[in-house]
PDB file of C-alpha atoms in Angstrom:
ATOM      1  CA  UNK P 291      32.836-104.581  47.416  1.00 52.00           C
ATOM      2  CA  UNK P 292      33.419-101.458  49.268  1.00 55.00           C
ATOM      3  CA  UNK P 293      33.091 -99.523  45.464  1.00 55.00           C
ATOM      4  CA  UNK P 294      29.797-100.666  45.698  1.00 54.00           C
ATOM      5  CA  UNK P 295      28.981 -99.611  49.190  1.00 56.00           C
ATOM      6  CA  UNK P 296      30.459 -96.369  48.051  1.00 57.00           C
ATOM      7  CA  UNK P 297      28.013 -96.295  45.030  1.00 56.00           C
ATOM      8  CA  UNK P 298      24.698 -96.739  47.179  1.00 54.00           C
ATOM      9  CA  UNK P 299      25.422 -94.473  49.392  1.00 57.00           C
ATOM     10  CA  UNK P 300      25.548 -92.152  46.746  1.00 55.00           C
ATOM     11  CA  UNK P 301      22.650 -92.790  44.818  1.00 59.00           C
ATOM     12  CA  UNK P 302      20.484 -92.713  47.622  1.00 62.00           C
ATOM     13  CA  UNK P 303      20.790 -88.588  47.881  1.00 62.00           C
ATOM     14  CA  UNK P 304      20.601 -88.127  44.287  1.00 65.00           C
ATOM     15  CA  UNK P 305      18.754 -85.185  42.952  1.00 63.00           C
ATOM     16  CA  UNK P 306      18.567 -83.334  46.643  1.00 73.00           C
ATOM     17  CA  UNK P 307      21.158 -81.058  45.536  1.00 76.00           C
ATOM     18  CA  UNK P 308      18.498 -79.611  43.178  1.00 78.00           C
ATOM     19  CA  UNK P 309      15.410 -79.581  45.609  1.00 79.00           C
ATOM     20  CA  UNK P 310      18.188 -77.226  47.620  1.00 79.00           C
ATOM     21  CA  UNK P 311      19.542 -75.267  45.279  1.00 81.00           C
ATOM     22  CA  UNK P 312      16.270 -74.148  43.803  1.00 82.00           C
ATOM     23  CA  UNK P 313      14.556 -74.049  47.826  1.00 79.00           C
ATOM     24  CA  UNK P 314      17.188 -71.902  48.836  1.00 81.00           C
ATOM     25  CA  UNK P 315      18.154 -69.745  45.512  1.00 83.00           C
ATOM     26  CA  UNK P 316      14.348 -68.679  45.146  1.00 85.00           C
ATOM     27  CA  UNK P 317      14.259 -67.708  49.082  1.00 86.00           C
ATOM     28  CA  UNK P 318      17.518 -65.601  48.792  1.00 86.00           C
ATOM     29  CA  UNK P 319      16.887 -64.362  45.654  1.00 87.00           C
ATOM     30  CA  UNK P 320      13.856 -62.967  46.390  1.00 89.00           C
ATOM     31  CA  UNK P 321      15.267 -61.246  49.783  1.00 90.00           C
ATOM     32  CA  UNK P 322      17.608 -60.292  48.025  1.00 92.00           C
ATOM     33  CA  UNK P 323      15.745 -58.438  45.280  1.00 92.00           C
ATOM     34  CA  UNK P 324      12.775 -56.789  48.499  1.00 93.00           C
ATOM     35  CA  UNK P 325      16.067 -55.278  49.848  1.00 93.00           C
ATOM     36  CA  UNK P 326      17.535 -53.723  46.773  1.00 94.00           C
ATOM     37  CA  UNK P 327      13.858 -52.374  45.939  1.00 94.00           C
ATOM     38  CA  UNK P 328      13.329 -51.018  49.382  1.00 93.00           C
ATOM     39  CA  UNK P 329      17.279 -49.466  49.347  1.00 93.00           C
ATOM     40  CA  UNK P 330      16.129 -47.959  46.041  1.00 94.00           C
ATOM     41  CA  UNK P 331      13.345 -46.432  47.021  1.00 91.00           C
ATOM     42  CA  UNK P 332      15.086 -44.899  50.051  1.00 91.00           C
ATOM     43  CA  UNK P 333      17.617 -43.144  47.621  1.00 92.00           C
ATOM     44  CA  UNK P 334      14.967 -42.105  45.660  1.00 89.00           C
ATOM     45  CA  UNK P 335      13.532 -39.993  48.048  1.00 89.00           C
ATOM     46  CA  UNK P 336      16.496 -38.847  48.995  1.00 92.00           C
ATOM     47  CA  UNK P 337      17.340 -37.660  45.999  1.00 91.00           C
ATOM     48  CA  UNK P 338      14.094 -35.843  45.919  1.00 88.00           C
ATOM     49  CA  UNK P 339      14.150 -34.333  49.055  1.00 90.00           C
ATOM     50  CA  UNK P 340      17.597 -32.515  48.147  1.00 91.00           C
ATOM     51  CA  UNK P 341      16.311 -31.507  44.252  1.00 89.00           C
ATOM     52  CA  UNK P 342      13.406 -30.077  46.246  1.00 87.00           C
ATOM     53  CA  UNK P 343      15.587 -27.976  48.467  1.00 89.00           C
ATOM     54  CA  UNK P 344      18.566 -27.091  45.974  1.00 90.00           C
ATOM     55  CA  UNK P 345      15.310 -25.370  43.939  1.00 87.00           C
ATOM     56  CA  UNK P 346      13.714 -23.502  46.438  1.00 85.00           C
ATOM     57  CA  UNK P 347      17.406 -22.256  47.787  1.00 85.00           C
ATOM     58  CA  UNK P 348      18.344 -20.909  44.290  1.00 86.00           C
ATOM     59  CA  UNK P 349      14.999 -19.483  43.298  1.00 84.00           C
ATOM     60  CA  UNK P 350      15.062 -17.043  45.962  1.00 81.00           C
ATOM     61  CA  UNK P 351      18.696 -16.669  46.384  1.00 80.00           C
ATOM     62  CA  UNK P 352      18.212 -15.442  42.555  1.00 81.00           C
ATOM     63  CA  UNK P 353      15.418 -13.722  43.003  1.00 77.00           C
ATOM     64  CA  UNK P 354      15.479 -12.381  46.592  1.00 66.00           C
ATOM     65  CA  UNK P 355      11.934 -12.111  47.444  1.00 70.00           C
ATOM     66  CA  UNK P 356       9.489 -14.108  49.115  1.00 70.00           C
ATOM     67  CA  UNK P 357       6.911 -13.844  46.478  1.00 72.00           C
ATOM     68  CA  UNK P 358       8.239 -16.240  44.386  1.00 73.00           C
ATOM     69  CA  UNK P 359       9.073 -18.674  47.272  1.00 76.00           C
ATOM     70  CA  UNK P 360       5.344 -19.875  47.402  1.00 77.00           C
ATOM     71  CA  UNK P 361       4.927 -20.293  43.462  1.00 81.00           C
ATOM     72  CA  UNK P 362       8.610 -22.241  43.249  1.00 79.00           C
ATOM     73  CA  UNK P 363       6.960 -24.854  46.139  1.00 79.00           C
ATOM     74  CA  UNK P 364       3.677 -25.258  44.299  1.00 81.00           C
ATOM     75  CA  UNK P 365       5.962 -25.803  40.730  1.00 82.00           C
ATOM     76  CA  UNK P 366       8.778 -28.278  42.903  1.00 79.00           C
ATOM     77  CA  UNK P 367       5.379 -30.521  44.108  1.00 78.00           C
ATOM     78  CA  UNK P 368       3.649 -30.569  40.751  1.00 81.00           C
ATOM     79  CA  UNK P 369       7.245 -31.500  39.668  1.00 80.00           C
ATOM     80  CA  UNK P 370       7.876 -34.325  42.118  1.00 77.00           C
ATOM     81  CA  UNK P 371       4.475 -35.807  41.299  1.00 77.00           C
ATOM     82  CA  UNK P 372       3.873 -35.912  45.461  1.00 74.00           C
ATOM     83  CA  UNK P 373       0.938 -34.833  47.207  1.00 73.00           C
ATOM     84  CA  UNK P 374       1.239 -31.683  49.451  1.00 70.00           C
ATOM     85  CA  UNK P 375       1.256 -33.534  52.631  1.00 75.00           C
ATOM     86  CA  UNK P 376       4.541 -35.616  51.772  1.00 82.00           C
ATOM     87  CA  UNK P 377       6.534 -33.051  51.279  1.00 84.00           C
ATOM     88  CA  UNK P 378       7.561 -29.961  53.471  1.00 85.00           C
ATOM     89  CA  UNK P 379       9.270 -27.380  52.849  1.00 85.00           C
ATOM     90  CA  UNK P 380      10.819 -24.736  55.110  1.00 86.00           C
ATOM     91  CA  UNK P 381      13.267 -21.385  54.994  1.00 84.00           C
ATOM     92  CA  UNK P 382      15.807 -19.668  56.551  1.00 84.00           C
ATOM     93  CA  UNK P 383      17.542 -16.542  56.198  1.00 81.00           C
ATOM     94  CA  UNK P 384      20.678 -15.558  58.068  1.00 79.00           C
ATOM     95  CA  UNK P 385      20.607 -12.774  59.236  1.00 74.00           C
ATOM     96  CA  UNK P 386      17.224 -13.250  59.620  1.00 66.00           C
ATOM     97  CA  UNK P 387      15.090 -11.906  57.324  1.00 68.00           C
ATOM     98  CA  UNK P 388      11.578 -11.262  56.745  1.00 63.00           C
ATOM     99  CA  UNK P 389       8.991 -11.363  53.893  1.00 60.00           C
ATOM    100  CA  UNK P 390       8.171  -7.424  54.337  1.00 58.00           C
ATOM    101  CA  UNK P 391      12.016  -6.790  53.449  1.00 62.00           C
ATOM    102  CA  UNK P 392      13.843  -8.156  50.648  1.00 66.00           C
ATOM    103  CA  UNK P 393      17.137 -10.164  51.049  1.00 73.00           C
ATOM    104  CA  UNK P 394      19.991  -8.379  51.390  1.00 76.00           C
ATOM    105  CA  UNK P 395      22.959  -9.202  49.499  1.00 78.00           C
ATOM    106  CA  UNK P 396      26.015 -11.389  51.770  1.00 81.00           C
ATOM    107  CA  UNK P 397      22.851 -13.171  53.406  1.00 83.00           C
ATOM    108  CA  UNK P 398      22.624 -16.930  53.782  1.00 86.00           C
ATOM    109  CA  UNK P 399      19.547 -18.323  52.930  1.00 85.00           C
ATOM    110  CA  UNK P 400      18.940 -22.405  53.727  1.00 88.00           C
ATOM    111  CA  UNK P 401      16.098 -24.654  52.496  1.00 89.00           C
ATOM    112  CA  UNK P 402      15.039 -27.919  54.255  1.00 91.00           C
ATOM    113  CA  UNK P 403      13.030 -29.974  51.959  1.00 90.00           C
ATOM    114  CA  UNK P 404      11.747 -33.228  53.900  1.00 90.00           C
ATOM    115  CA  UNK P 405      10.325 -36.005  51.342  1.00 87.00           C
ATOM    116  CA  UNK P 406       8.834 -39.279  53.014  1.00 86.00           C
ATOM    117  CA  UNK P 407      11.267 -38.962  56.492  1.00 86.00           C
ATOM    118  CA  UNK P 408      13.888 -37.813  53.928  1.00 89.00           C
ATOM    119  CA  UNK P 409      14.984 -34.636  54.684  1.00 90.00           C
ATOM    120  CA  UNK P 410      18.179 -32.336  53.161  1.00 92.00           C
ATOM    121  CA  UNK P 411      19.477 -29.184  54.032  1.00 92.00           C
ATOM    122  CA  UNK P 412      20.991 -26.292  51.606  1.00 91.00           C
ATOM    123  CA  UNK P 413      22.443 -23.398  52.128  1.00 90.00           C
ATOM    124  CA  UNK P 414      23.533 -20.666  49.281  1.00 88.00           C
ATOM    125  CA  UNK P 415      24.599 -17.389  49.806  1.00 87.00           C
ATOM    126  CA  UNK P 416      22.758 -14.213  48.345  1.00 82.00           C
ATOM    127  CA  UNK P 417      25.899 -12.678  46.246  1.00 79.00           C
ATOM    128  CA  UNK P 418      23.234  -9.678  44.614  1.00 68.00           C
TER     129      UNK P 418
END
């Protein structure tokens, strides 16, 4: 007798492992998934804001004038595919220079692209 009180008691929660496996799997699954897409995203733009700044740093590092800082912006946003307002771009030179004079060789010059509240930082130094 107690085999059989063993057996009812089992039968009565049959198939509720299912209902649960599938309630919960789909639920943590699909946090799962939002957070990996929003992570992604994140590193995405990451990843753009330091391409963005690595450019601009080596163009005029290369080229050590000013003049071709605004046409290397305008190329990095049409490159980026982002609109002009969600990405800035600003320059440094240390010592400081400015865009009357052209950069003198030894200088450090440091780009800070920001993409989407991504920002990066970097710095190259002048060597002609």
């Amino acid at each position: 007798m107690r085999f059989l009180k063993n057996k009812t008691e089992l039968t009565d929660q049959q198939g509720s492992a299912v209902i649960e496996f599938v309630f919960f799997g789909l639920f943590a699954s699909t946090s799962i998934a939002f957070g990996a897409l929003s992570l992604s995203q994140v590193q995405h733009d990451q990843y753009l804001a330091q391409l963005a700044a690595k450019q601009v740093g080596r163009a005029l590092a290369m080229s050590a004038d000013y003049a071709v800082l605004t046409t290397e912006v305008q190329a990095i946003t049409e490159s980026l595919n982002a609109q002009k307002n969600e990405i800035a771009i600003s320059v440094e030179c240390l010592p400081s220079c400015s865009a009357s004079l052209a950069i003198q060789p030894g200088a450090v010059v440091q780009a800070t692209a920001t993409f989407r509240n991504q920002s990066s930082v970097f710095r190259i130094r002048v060597l002609r």
